[in-house]
Coordinates of C-alpha atoms and ligand atoms in Angstrom, one line a residue:
M1 CA 20.3 59.2 152.9
E2 CA 23.7 61.2 153.2
D3 CA 26.5 60.0 151.8
A4 CA 29.4 57.7 152.9
L5 CA 32.3 59.6 152.3
K6 CA 33.5 58.5 149.4
L7 CA 37.4 57.0 149.1
E8 CA 38.0 55.6 146.3
Y9 CA 38.5 57.9 143.4
E10 CA 36.7 56.6 140.2
A11 CA 37.5 57.9 137.0
K12 CA 34.9 59.6 135.3
N13 CA 33.4 59.1 131.8
G14 CA 32.3 61.9 129.7
W15 CA 29.8 60.6 128.0
S16 CA 27.7 59.4 131.1
L17 CA 28.0 63.4 132.0
L18 CA 26.2 64.7 129.0
D19 CA 22.0 65.9 129.3
E20 CA 20.3 66.0 125.8
D21 CA 21.0 69.5 125.4
A22 CA 24.7 69.1 125.6
R23 CA 24.9 65.7 123.1
K24 CA 23.1 68.3 120.6
E25 CA 25.7 70.8 121.3
L26 CA 28.4 68.3 121.0
T27 CA 27.7 67.1 117.6
A28 CA 27.3 70.7 116.1
F29 CA 31.0 71.5 117.4
C30 CA 32.4 68.4 116.6
E31 CA 30.6 68.9 112.7
G32 CA 32.3 71.9 113.0
Y33 CA 35.8 70.3 113.7
K34 CA 35.3 68.3 111.2
K35 CA 35.8 71.5 108.1
F36 CA 38.6 72.0 110.1
L37 CA 40.4 69.2 109.4
D38 CA 39.4 69.1 105.9
D39 CA 39.9 73.0 105.5
A40 CA 43.4 73.2 107.4
K41 CA 45.4 70.8 106.5
T42 CA 48.1 72.2 106.8
E43 CA 50.3 75.3 109.4
I44 CA 50.1 78.0 106.7
E45 CA 45.7 77.0 106.4
A46 CA 44.9 76.7 109.4
T47 CA 46.5 80.3 109.9
N48 CA 44.5 81.7 107.2
V49 CA 41.4 80.0 108.2
L50 CA 41.4 80.7 112.4
T51 CA 43.0 84.7 111.3
A52 CA 40.6 85.3 108.4
A53 CA 37.0 83.7 111.2
A54 CA 39.0 86.4 113.9
K55 CA 39.0 89.1 111.2
A56 CA 35.2 88.3 110.3
A57 CA 34.0 88.6 114.3
G58 CA 36.3 91.7 114.6
Y59 CA 39.8 91.0 115.8
A60 CA 42.0 93.8 115.5
D61 CA 45.4 92.6 113.5
I62 CA 48.1 93.4 116.4
D63 CA 50.5 95.2 113.8
D64 CA 47.5 97.4 113.2
V65 CA 47.5 99.1 116.7
I66 CA 51.4 99.0 117.3
A67 CA 51.8 101.4 114.2
S68 CA 48.9 104.0 115.0
G69 CA 49.8 104.6 117.9
G70 CA 47.1 102.6 119.9
K71 CA 46.6 101.5 123.5
I72 CA 45.2 98.1 124.3
V73 CA 41.5 98.4 126.8
P74 CA 40.2 95.9 128.2
G75 CA 37.3 93.8 126.1
M76 CA 39.8 94.3 123.1
K77 CA 40.0 91.4 120.4
L78 CA 43.0 90.7 118.7
Y79 CA 45.2 88.6 117.0
A80 CA 48.8 88.2 115.7
V81 CA 50.5 86.1 112.7
N82 CA 54.4 84.8 112.3
R83 CA 55.4 84.1 108.4
G84 CA 52.0 82.9 107.6
K85 CA 52.6 79.6 109.4
S86 CA 51.8 80.5 113.4
C87 CA 49.4 82.5 115.6
A88 CA 48.0 84.4 118.3
F89 CA 44.8 85.0 119.5
I90 CA 44.1 87.1 122.0
A91 CA 41.5 88.8 124.3
V92 CA 42.2 92.0 126.5
G93 CA 41.4 91.2 129.8
K94 CA 40.6 94.1 132.7
D95 CA 43.9 93.5 135.0
D96 CA 47.1 94.6 134.5
P97 CA 48.8 91.9 132.0
T98 CA 52.0 91.8 135.1
L99 CA 49.4 90.3 137.0
G100 CA 49.9 87.4 134.6
M101 CA 47.9 85.8 131.9
K102 CA 45.9 82.6 131.0
M103 CA 47.4 81.7 127.5
I104 CA 46.7 77.9 125.8
G105 CA 49.5 77.4 123.6
A106 CA 48.6 73.6 120.6
H107 CA 50.3 74.1 117.5
I108 CA 49.2 73.7 114.1
D109 CA 52.0 71.4 112.0
C110 CA 51.4 68.4 111.8
P111 CA 53.7 64.8 110.4
R112 CA 53.3 64.8 106.7
L113 CA 55.6 64.3 103.9
D114 CA 57.5 67.4 102.0
L115 CA 58.4 67.5 98.6
K116 CA 61.7 67.8 97.8
P117 CA 63.6 70.9 96.5
R118 CA 64.0 69.5 93.3
P119 CA 61.6 67.0 92.9
L120 CA 60.3 65.8 89.6
Y121 CA 61.7 62.8 87.8
E122 CA 61.0 60.5 84.3
D123 CA 62.0 56.8 85.2
S124 CA 59.9 54.1 83.1
G125 CA 56.4 55.6 82.1
F126 CA 56.0 57.5 85.5
V127 CA 56.5 61.4 86.1
L128 CA 57.4 61.0 90.6
A129 CA 58.1 62.9 93.1
K130 CA 60.9 63.0 95.8
T131 CA 59.7 63.4 99.4
H132 CA 61.8 64.0 102.3
Y133 CA 59.2 63.6 105.6
Y134 CA 58.6 65.9 108.5
G135 CA 58.0 64.7 111.9
G136 CA 58.2 61.0 114.0
I137 CA 55.9 58.8 110.9
K138 CA 55.9 55.2 110.5
K139 CA 57.1 55.5 106.6
Y140 CA 54.4 52.0 106.0
Q141 CA 51.2 53.6 106.6
W142 CA 51.7 56.6 104.1
V143 CA 51.9 54.6 101.3
A144 CA 49.0 53.0 99.2
M145 CA 46.5 55.8 99.6
P146 CA 45.0 58.9 98.4
L147 CA 47.5 61.7 98.3
A148 CA 46.7 65.8 98.1
L149 CA 49.3 68.1 97.7
H150 CA 48.8 71.6 99.3
G151 CA 51.3 74.2 99.5
V152 CA 52.7 77.9 98.3
V153 CA 54.8 79.3 96.0
F154 CA 56.7 83.2 96.2
S155 CA 56.9 85.3 93.2
D156 CA 58.4 88.9 92.4
M157 CA 61.5 88.7 95.8
G158 CA 58.6 86.5 97.6
R159 CA 56.1 89.3 97.5
K160 CA 53.7 87.5 96.6
K161 CA 52.6 84.3 97.4
L162 CA 50.4 81.7 95.3
F163 CA 48.5 79.4 97.9
V164 CA 48.3 75.5 95.8
T165 CA 45.7 72.4 96.8
L166 CA 45.3 69.2 94.2
G167 CA 43.8 65.8 95.8
E168 CA 40.8 68.3 97.5
D169 CA 38.2 69.1 95.5
E170 CA 35.8 66.0 94.5
N171 CA 36.6 66.4 90.6
D172 CA 40.3 66.5 91.9
P173 CA 43.0 63.5 90.9
V174 CA 44.9 62.5 93.6
L175 CA 48.6 61.1 93.8
Y176 CA 49.7 58.3 95.2
I177 CA 52.7 56.2 96.7
T178 CA 53.1 52.5 95.5
D179 CA 53.6 49.8 97.9
L180 CA 55.4 46.1 97.0
L181 CA 52.3 43.6 96.0
P182 CA 52.5 40.9 98.6
H183 CA 53.6 38.5 95.4
L184 CA 56.6 39.7 95.3
A185 CA 57.9 41.4 98.6
G186 CA 59.2 38.2 101.0
G187 CA 62.6 40.4 100.7
Q188 CA 60.2 43.1 102.7
M189 CA 58.4 41.3 104.8
G190 CA 61.2 40.3 106.4
K191 CA 62.5 43.1 107.4
P192 CA 61.4 45.6 110.3
A193 CA 58.2 47.5 110.3
S194 CA 61.0 50.6 110.6
Q195 CA 62.6 49.5 107.4
A196 CA 59.9 48.3 105.3
I197 CA 59.5 51.3 103.2
S198 CA 62.6 53.5 103.4
A199 CA 62.4 57.9 103.2
E200 CA 63.7 57.6 99.4
Q201 CA 61.2 54.9 98.5
L202 CA 58.4 57.3 99.5
N203 CA 58.3 58.6 96.2
V204 CA 54.7 60.5 94.8
V205 CA 53.0 59.3 91.4
M206 CA 52.5 62.5 89.3
G207 CA 51.5 61.7 86.3
S208 CA 52.3 58.6 83.6
V209 CA 50.0 59.6 79.8
N210 CA 52.5 59.1 77.9
A211 CA 54.9 59.8 75.5
Y212 CA 57.0 57.5 77.0
K213 CA 58.8 54.8 74.7
P214 CA 60.2 52.2 75.7
P215 CA 64.2 51.7 74.6
E216 CA 65.0 50.9 71.0
T217 CA 66.3 47.7 72.0
D218 CA 66.1 43.4 71.5
K219 CA 67.4 42.6 74.8
P220 CA 65.5 42.8 77.6
A221 CA 66.8 45.5 79.5
D222 CA 69.0 44.5 82.6
A223 CA 69.8 46.1 85.8
E224 CA 73.4 46.5 85.4
D225 CA 73.1 48.3 81.8
E226 CA 69.4 50.3 82.9
S227 CA 71.3 53.5 83.7
D228 CA 73.8 53.8 80.1
E229 CA 70.9 53.1 78.3
K230 CA 68.9 56.2 80.8
A231 CA 71.4 58.5 79.7
E232 CA 70.9 58.2 75.7
E233 CA 67.2 58.1 75.9
P234 CA 66.2 62.0 74.7
K235 CA 64.8 64.6 76.8
N236 CA 62.7 66.8 74.7
D237 CA 59.0 65.6 74.9
S238 CA 59.4 63.2 77.8
L239 CA 56.8 63.0 80.1
K240 CA 58.8 64.9 82.3
T241 CA 57.8 67.9 80.5
L242 CA 54.3 67.1 79.3
I243 CA 53.5 66.9 83.5
L244 CA 55.1 69.7 83.9
K245 CA 53.1 71.4 80.4
L246 CA 49.7 70.9 83.0
I247 CA 51.4 72.4 86.2
N248 CA 51.5 75.4 84.4
E249 CA 48.6 75.5 82.3
K250 CA 47.3 74.8 85.9
Y251 CA 48.8 77.5 88.1
G252 CA 51.9 78.9 85.7
L253 CA 54.5 77.2 87.1
K254 CA 57.9 76.1 85.5
E255 CA 60.1 73.3 86.7
E256 CA 62.2 75.6 88.9
D257 CA 59.9 77.2 90.6
F258 CA 59.6 74.9 92.9
F259 CA 62.7 75.9 94.5
R260 CA 60.8 79.0 96.0
A261 CA 57.7 76.5 97.3
E262 CA 56.8 75.3 100.2
F263 CA 54.6 72.1 99.0
E264 CA 53.0 69.9 101.7
I265 CA 52.1 65.8 100.7
V266 CA 49.1 65.0 103.0
P267 CA 46.4 62.4 103.2
A268 CA 43.7 63.4 100.7
M269 CA 40.7 62.0 103.2
K270 CA 37.5 63.9 104.6
A271 CA 37.1 63.6 108.3
K272 CA 34.9 61.4 109.3
D273 CA 32.4 59.7 112.6
V274 CA 34.0 56.6 113.4
G275 CA 31.9 53.9 114.8
L276 CA 27.9 52.9 113.9
D277 CA 26.9 54.6 117.3
R278 CA 29.3 58.3 115.6
G279 CA 31.3 58.5 118.9
L280 CA 35.0 59.1 117.4
V281 CA 36.8 61.5 114.7
G282 CA 39.1 59.7 111.8
G283 CA 41.2 61.9 110.3
Y284 CA 44.3 63.5 109.4
G285 CA 46.4 65.9 111.6
Q286 CA 44.2 65.9 114.4
D287 CA 47.7 66.5 116.5
D288 CA 47.7 68.8 117.6
R289 CA 44.6 70.9 115.3
V290 CA 42.5 68.9 118.0
C291 CA 44.0 71.4 120.7
S292 CA 44.1 74.2 118.6
Y293 CA 41.3 74.0 117.2
T294 CA 39.4 73.4 120.8
A295 CA 41.6 76.1 122.3
F296 CA 40.6 78.4 119.6
R297 CA 36.7 78.2 120.0
A298 CA 37.6 78.7 124.0
L299 CA 38.0 82.3 123.2
F300 CA 36.5 82.5 120.5
D301 CA 33.0 81.7 121.7
L302 CA 34.3 83.6 125.2
D303 CA 31.0 86.5 125.7
E304 CA 32.3 88.2 128.3
V305 CA 35.8 90.7 129.9
P306 CA 37.5 88.0 130.9
E307 CA 39.6 89.2 134.8
K308 CA 42.9 88.7 132.6
T309 CA 44.4 88.5 129.5
V310 CA 43.6 85.5 127.2
L311 CA 45.9 84.7 124.7
V312 CA 45.9 81.4 122.1
Y313 CA 48.9 80.8 120.7
L314 CA 49.3 78.1 117.9
S315 CA 52.9 77.0 117.4
D316 CA 54.5 75.8 114.1
K317 CA 58.0 72.6 113.8
E318 CA 56.3 71.2 117.2
E319 CA 57.0 68.2 115.1
I320 CA 60.8 68.2 114.4
G321 CA 61.1 70.0 117.6
S322 CA 59.5 73.6 117.7
M323 CA 62.8 74.7 116.1
G324 CA 63.1 77.6 113.5
N325 CA 61.4 81.8 113.9
T326 CA 58.0 80.0 113.9
G327 CA 58.1 77.7 116.5
A328 CA 57.9 77.7 120.4
R329 CA 61.9 77.7 121.1
S330 CA 61.6 81.3 119.0
C331 CA 61.1 84.3 120.8
W332 CA 58.8 85.3 118.8
L333 CA 55.5 84.3 121.4
E334 CA 57.6 86.7 124.5
N335 CA 57.7 89.7 121.5
L336 CA 54.0 89.5 121.1
I337 CA 53.4 89.5 124.9
L338 CA 56.3 92.5 125.5
E339 CA 53.6 94.4 122.9
L340 CA 50.6 93.7 124.7
V341 CA 52.5 95.2 128.1
H342 CA 53.6 97.9 126.3
L343 CA 50.5 98.4 124.2
Y344 CA 48.6 98.4 128.2
D345 CA 50.7 101.0 129.3
P346 CA 53.7 102.5 127.1
S347 CA 55.2 103.0 129.9
Y348 CA 55.7 99.1 130.7
G349 CA 58.8 97.0 129.5
M350 CA 61.2 94.0 129.8
L351 CA 60.6 94.1 133.6
E352 CA 57.4 93.8 133.5
L353 CA 57.1 91.8 130.2
R354 CA 59.7 89.3 133.0
R355 CA 56.1 90.1 135.6
A356 CA 53.9 88.9 133.1
M357 CA 55.2 85.5 132.5
R358 CA 56.0 84.8 135.8
N359 CA 52.6 85.2 136.4
T360 CA 51.1 83.9 133.7
K361 CA 49.5 79.9 133.4
F362 CA 49.9 78.3 130.3
L363 CA 48.2 75.6 129.4
S364 CA 50.3 73.6 126.8
A365 CA 47.7 71.8 124.6
D366 CA 48.7 69.0 122.9
V367 CA 47.3 65.3 122.5
T368 CA 48.5 62.4 124.2
A369 CA 48.7 58.6 124.0
A370 CA 44.5 56.9 124.0
F371 CA 44.0 53.3 125.3
D372 CA 44.1 50.5 122.7
P373 CA 43.1 47.6 123.9
T374 CA 44.4 45.6 120.5
Y375 CA 48.3 47.0 122.2
A376 CA 47.3 47.3 125.3
D377 CA 51.3 46.5 126.6
V378 CA 52.5 49.3 126.2
S379 CA 50.1 51.4 128.5
D380 CA 49.9 51.1 132.6
K381 CA 46.1 50.8 133.0
L382 CA 45.8 53.5 136.3
N383 CA 47.4 56.1 134.6
V384 CA 47.2 55.6 130.9
A385 CA 44.5 58.3 128.9
F386 CA 41.0 56.6 128.2
A387 CA 39.1 57.7 124.8
G388 CA 36.3 58.9 126.7
G389 CA 37.2 60.3 130.2
G390 CA 37.3 64.2 129.2
I391 CA 40.5 65.7 128.4
A392 CA 43.4 64.0 129.8
F393 CA 46.1 66.3 132.6
E394 CA 49.9 64.9 132.3
K395 CA 51.6 66.8 134.8
Y396 CA 55.2 65.9 133.3
T397 CA 56.0 64.1 129.8
G398 CA 59.6 63.3 129.0
S399 CA 61.6 59.7 128.5
G400 CA 64.1 57.2 130.1
G401 CA 62.8 59.0 133.9
K402 CA 61.3 61.7 133.2
F403 CA 64.1 63.4 131.1
G404 CA 63.2 66.7 129.1
S405 CA 60.1 67.2 130.8
S406 CA 58.6 70.3 132.3
D407 CA 57.1 68.8 135.8
A408 CA 54.1 71.1 136.6
S409 CA 54.0 71.7 139.9
A410 CA 51.3 69.9 143.0
Q411 CA 49.8 73.9 142.8
L412 CA 48.7 74.4 139.6
V413 CA 47.4 70.6 138.9
T414 CA 45.6 71.9 141.7
Y415 CA 44.6 75.1 140.2
I416 CA 43.5 73.5 137.1
V417 CA 41.9 70.5 137.9
D418 CA 39.6 71.9 140.6
C419 CA 38.9 75.1 138.1
L420 CA 37.3 72.3 135.7
D421 CA 35.4 70.3 139.0
Q422 CA 33.8 73.8 139.7
A423 CA 32.9 74.2 135.9
G424 CA 31.6 69.9 135.4
V425 CA 34.4 68.8 132.8
P426 CA 35.4 65.4 133.6
W427 CA 39.3 65.2 132.9
Q428 CA 42.2 62.1 133.9
L429 CA 45.9 62.7 135.2
T430 CA 47.6 60.6 133.0
E431 CA 51.1 59.5 131.9
M432 CA 51.8 58.3 127.8
G433 CA 52.8 54.5 127.9
K434 CA 54.7 52.8 130.6
V435 CA 57.7 54.3 132.0
D436 CA 60.4 53.5 129.4
V437 CA 58.6 52.0 126.9
G438 CA 58.8 55.3 124.7
G439 CA 57.6 59.3 125.7
G440 CA 57.6 62.7 124.2
G441 CA 57.9 65.9 124.7
T442 CA 55.3 69.0 124.1
I443 CA 55.8 73.0 123.5
A444 CA 55.9 73.2 127.6
Q445 CA 59.0 73.4 129.1
F446 CA 60.1 76.1 126.5
M447 CA 57.5 78.1 128.1
A448 CA 58.4 76.9 131.4
D449 CA 61.5 78.5 130.1
L450 CA 60.0 81.7 130.6
G451 CA 58.8 81.6 133.8
M452 CA 55.2 80.3 132.9
D453 CA 53.3 78.1 134.8
V454 CA 53.3 75.2 132.3
I455 CA 50.7 71.6 132.4
D456 CA 50.1 69.3 129.7
C457 CA 46.2 68.8 128.4
G458 CA 44.6 67.3 125.8
V459 CA 42.4 65.6 124.1
P460 CA 43.9 61.5 124.0
V461 CA 44.5 59.9 120.4
L462 CA 44.7 55.9 118.9
S463 CA 46.9 56.0 116.0
M464 CA 48.3 59.0 116.7
H465 CA 50.9 60.4 113.9
S466 CA 49.1 58.2 111.0
P467 CA 47.7 59.4 108.2
Y468 CA 44.2 59.3 109.7
E469 CA 43.9 59.4 113.7
L470 CA 40.8 58.8 116.0
T471 CA 39.7 60.8 118.6
S472 CA 36.7 60.9 120.8
K473 CA 34.0 63.1 120.4
A474 CA 33.3 63.6 123.8
D475 CA 36.7 64.2 124.5
V476 CA 36.6 67.1 121.7
Y477 CA 33.8 68.7 123.6
W478 CA 35.1 68.4 127.4
T479 CA 38.4 69.8 126.3
Y480 CA 37.1 72.5 124.6
K481 CA 34.4 73.1 127.4
A482 CA 37.9 72.9 129.8
Y483 CA 40.2 75.6 128.1
M484 CA 36.4 77.6 128.3
A485 CA 36.4 76.6 132.1
F486 CA 40.2 77.7 133.0
I487 CA 39.5 81.3 130.4
R488 CA 36.8 81.8 132.4
A489 CA 38.0 81.0 135.8
Ligands
MN501 MN1 51.8 67.4 119.1
MN502 MN1 52.9 64.9 117.4

């Protein structure tokens, strides 16, 4: 019997499309993904982990190819690193690059707390470290939980670098930010959530074993003369000195070295399966390491020479506006594409670069908000992304009347979704939240500025920007498959 013509759209279910083999592949893929989340909690670590994997698989450093006066030919695989914080991976295709390339761009920086340049101080039996938050966080979420320190310290005019990690090894101590007990939190609890914990209260406990002597006085310390008493306290053999000694023993650092460092405070928790049926991944920094990992793997697992040159770009600084020379607004990517067209044909220059970019299709791979039944009122149910519904496309982002958005053409949408339909990959076309409730931006607009055809797409996330975000394994898997289908189409 012939099927009746189906007129109505029916949302897809990413789980029901999986046969037994695909479920096994999904489980294995997500094990690798969770390991990546644990191994790469910062943009520097993500760059290190992925370039190491690429090098081991025979990818060549583009700087070496340039230095040796080499050429690129179809089938070559390359990587490029921008100041240790942003990177790109390339599979050279059969076509002339001026006919266009296929690019996927995600970001590897995540919301976190950075240590201030001069963070350490001692107060009342504790050594604490001042922080400056990075990206859009709800500050009250970052207290009373195990935290780890990840960072890099330079010496010798910047020629030597030392990577520091504390709080991730099973035997490491963790760091911690305190919160007020409910019994005494009357004042705090009356404030709006945005003010319940202030930025200057995000002080990290670094140590407490003492050496500390209470001030010698009979009368109880009173708030007004507290500062005077502190000034009289002897500074030698302070708890802070003891903590600095421990830091020096472990890492060889002095207090001044904090000026030469970038230290990031991140949740010390490992990524885990969530739910009795293990359908979700819980973990820190899935925005946007989920799209970074799926895009990288789509390129990495490509076992044929693609028609078009494929480039996976992993940017830094997205969470603070893509500024800076490692952010997507910098000319680093543009310069890299110029190098590529020139390596393809030494007679190629700026005009060919412009042609290459004009003909390029770019997936701006970033997460979006998944529908959360507990907070249903912020979403339009017809247009929201559902966890488990497959990769979510957003024709536009922005806020307040599409302001600040790169609105992809319906022609580009059609190209992409036809390509996924042919590959049997479920997708959903969505918006983030109800109109005028909020909004957000991605790197899409900066790629559009370069003249590329660009659309946002990625994995729907619950509890986005929290210390422990949630994704559906089905979406992680299908996003990987979607990027693969895009590369191969
Ligand atoms: Mn993001
Ligand atoms: Mn984000």
